[in-house]
CSV table of C-alpha atoms and ligand atoms in Angstrom, one decimal:
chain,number,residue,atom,x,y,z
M,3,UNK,CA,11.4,-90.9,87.3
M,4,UNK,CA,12.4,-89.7,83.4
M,5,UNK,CA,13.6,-85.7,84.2
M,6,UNK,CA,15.8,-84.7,80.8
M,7,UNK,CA,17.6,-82.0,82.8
M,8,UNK,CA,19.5,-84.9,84.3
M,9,UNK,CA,19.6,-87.5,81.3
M,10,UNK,CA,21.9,-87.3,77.9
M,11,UNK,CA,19.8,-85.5,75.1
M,12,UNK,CA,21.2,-88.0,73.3
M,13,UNK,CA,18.9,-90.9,74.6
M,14,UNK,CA,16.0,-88.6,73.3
M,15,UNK,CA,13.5,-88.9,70.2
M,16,UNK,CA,12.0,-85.5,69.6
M,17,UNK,CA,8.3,-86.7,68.2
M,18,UNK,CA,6.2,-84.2,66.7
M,19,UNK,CA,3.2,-82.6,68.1
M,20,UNK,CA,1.5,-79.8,66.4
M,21,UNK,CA,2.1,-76.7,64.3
M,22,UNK,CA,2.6,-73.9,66.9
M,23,UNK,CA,0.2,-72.1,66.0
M,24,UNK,CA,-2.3,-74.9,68.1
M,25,UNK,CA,-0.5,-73.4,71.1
M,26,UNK,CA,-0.6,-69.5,71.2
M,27,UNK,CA,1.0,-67.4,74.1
M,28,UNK,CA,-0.5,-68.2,77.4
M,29,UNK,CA,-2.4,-71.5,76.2
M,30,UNK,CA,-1.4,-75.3,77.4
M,31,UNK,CA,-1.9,-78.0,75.5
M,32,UNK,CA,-2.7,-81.8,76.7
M,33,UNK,CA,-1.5,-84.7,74.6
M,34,UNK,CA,-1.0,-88.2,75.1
M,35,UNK,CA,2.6,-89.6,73.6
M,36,UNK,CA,3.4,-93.2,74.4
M,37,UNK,CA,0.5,-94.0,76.8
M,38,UNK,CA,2.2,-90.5,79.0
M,39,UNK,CA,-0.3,-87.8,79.4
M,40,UNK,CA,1.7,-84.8,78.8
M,41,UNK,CA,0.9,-80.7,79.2
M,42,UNK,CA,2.9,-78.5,76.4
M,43,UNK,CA,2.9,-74.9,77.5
M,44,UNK,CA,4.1,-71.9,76.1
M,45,UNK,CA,4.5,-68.9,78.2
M,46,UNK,CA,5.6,-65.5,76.6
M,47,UNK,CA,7.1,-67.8,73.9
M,48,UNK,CA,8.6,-70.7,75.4
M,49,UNK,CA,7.8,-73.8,75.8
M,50,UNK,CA,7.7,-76.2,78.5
M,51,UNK,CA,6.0,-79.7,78.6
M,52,UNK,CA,5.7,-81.9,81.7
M,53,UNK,CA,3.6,-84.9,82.7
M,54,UNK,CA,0.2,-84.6,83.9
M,55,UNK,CA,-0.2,-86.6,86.4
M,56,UNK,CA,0.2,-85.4,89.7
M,57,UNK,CA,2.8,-87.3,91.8
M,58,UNK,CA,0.9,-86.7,95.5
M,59,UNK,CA,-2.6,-88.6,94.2
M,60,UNK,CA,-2.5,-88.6,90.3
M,61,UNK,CA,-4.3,-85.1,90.3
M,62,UNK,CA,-4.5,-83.5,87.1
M,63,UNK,CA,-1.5,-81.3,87.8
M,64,UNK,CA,-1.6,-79.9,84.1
M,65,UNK,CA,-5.1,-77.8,84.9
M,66,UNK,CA,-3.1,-76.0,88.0
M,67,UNK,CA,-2.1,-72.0,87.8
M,68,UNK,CA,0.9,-70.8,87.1
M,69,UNK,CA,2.5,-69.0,89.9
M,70,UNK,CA,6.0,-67.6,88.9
M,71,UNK,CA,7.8,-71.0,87.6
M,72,UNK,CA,5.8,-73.3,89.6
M,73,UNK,CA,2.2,-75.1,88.7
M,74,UNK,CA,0.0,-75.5,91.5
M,75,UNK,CA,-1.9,-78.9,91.6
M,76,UNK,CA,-5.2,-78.1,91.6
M,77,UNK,CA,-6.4,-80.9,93.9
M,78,UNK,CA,-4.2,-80.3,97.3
M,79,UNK,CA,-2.5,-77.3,95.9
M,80,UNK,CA,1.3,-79.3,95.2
M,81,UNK,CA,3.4,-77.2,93.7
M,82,UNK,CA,6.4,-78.2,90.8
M,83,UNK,CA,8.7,-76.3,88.7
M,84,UNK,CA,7.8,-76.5,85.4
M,85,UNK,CA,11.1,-75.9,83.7
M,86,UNK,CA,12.1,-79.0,85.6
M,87,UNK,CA,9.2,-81.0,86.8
M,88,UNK,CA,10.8,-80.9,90.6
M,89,UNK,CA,8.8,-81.1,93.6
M,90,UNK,CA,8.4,-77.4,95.4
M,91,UNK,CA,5.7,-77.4,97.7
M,92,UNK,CA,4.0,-79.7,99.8
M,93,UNK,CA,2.1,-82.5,99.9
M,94,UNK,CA,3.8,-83.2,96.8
M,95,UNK,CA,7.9,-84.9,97.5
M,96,UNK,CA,8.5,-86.7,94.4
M,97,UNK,CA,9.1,-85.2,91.0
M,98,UNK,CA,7.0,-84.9,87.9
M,99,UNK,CA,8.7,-86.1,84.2
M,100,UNK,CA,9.8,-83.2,82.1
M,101,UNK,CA,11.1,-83.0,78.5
M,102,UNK,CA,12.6,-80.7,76.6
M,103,UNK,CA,10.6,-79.2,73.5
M,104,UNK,CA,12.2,-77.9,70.1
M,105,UNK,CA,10.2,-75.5,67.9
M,106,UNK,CA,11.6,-77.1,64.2
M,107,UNK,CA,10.1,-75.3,61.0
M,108,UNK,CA,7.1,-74.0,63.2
M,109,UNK,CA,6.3,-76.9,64.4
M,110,UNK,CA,6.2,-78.4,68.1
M,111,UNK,CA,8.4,-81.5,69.2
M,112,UNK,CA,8.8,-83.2,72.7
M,113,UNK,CA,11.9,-84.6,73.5
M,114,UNK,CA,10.9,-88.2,74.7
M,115,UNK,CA,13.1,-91.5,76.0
M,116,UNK,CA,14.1,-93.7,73.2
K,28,FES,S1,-3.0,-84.7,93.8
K,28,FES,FE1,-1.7,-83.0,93.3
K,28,FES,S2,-1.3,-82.2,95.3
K,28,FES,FE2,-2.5,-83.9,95.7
């Protein structure tokens, strides 16, 4: 499981993603970098982005509400931290990927494994 809060930034490649205004206050976006489905959110002005895929039973985690720091899965109502990608409510045990996200000359970048 990739989680960047507990790998060297250095082992990252920041790849480009969209200008920011494609991803006003309160809106998520869904891309696909290196065959990962990834959600980019950007909540009161910053920016998370975790994996989409649910880790309980691949559910499409990144459609989910927000409730505080958590997304709840919308299929079995998982819950993970979205700073993080950690595992906070059941059914779901096993972490989501994360990655950091830069905001570079208005522009969005994801922060992905070499
Ligand atoms: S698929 Fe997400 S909680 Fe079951």
């Amino acid at each position: 499981m990739y989680n960047y809060t507990i790998q060297s930034l250095e082992n990252l490649e920041f790849i480009e993603i969209a200008p920011v205004s494609e991803l006003p206050n309160g809106e998520r976006l869904f891309v696909d970098i290196a065959n990962k489905s990834i959600v980019i959110f950007n909540i009161a002005g910053q920016y998370f982005a975790i994996g989409d895929v649910c880790s309980h039973d691949d559910g499409p985690v990144g459609d989910g509400i927000i409730e505080g720091n958590n997304i709840v899965c919308p299929r079995h109502g998982g819950e993970f931290d979205i700073r993080t990608g950690r595992a906070m409510q059941m059914p779901a045990v096993v972490d989501i990927p994360a990655y950091p996200v830069k905001i570079i000359d208005g522009n969005i970048l994801v922060g992905m494994p070499k």
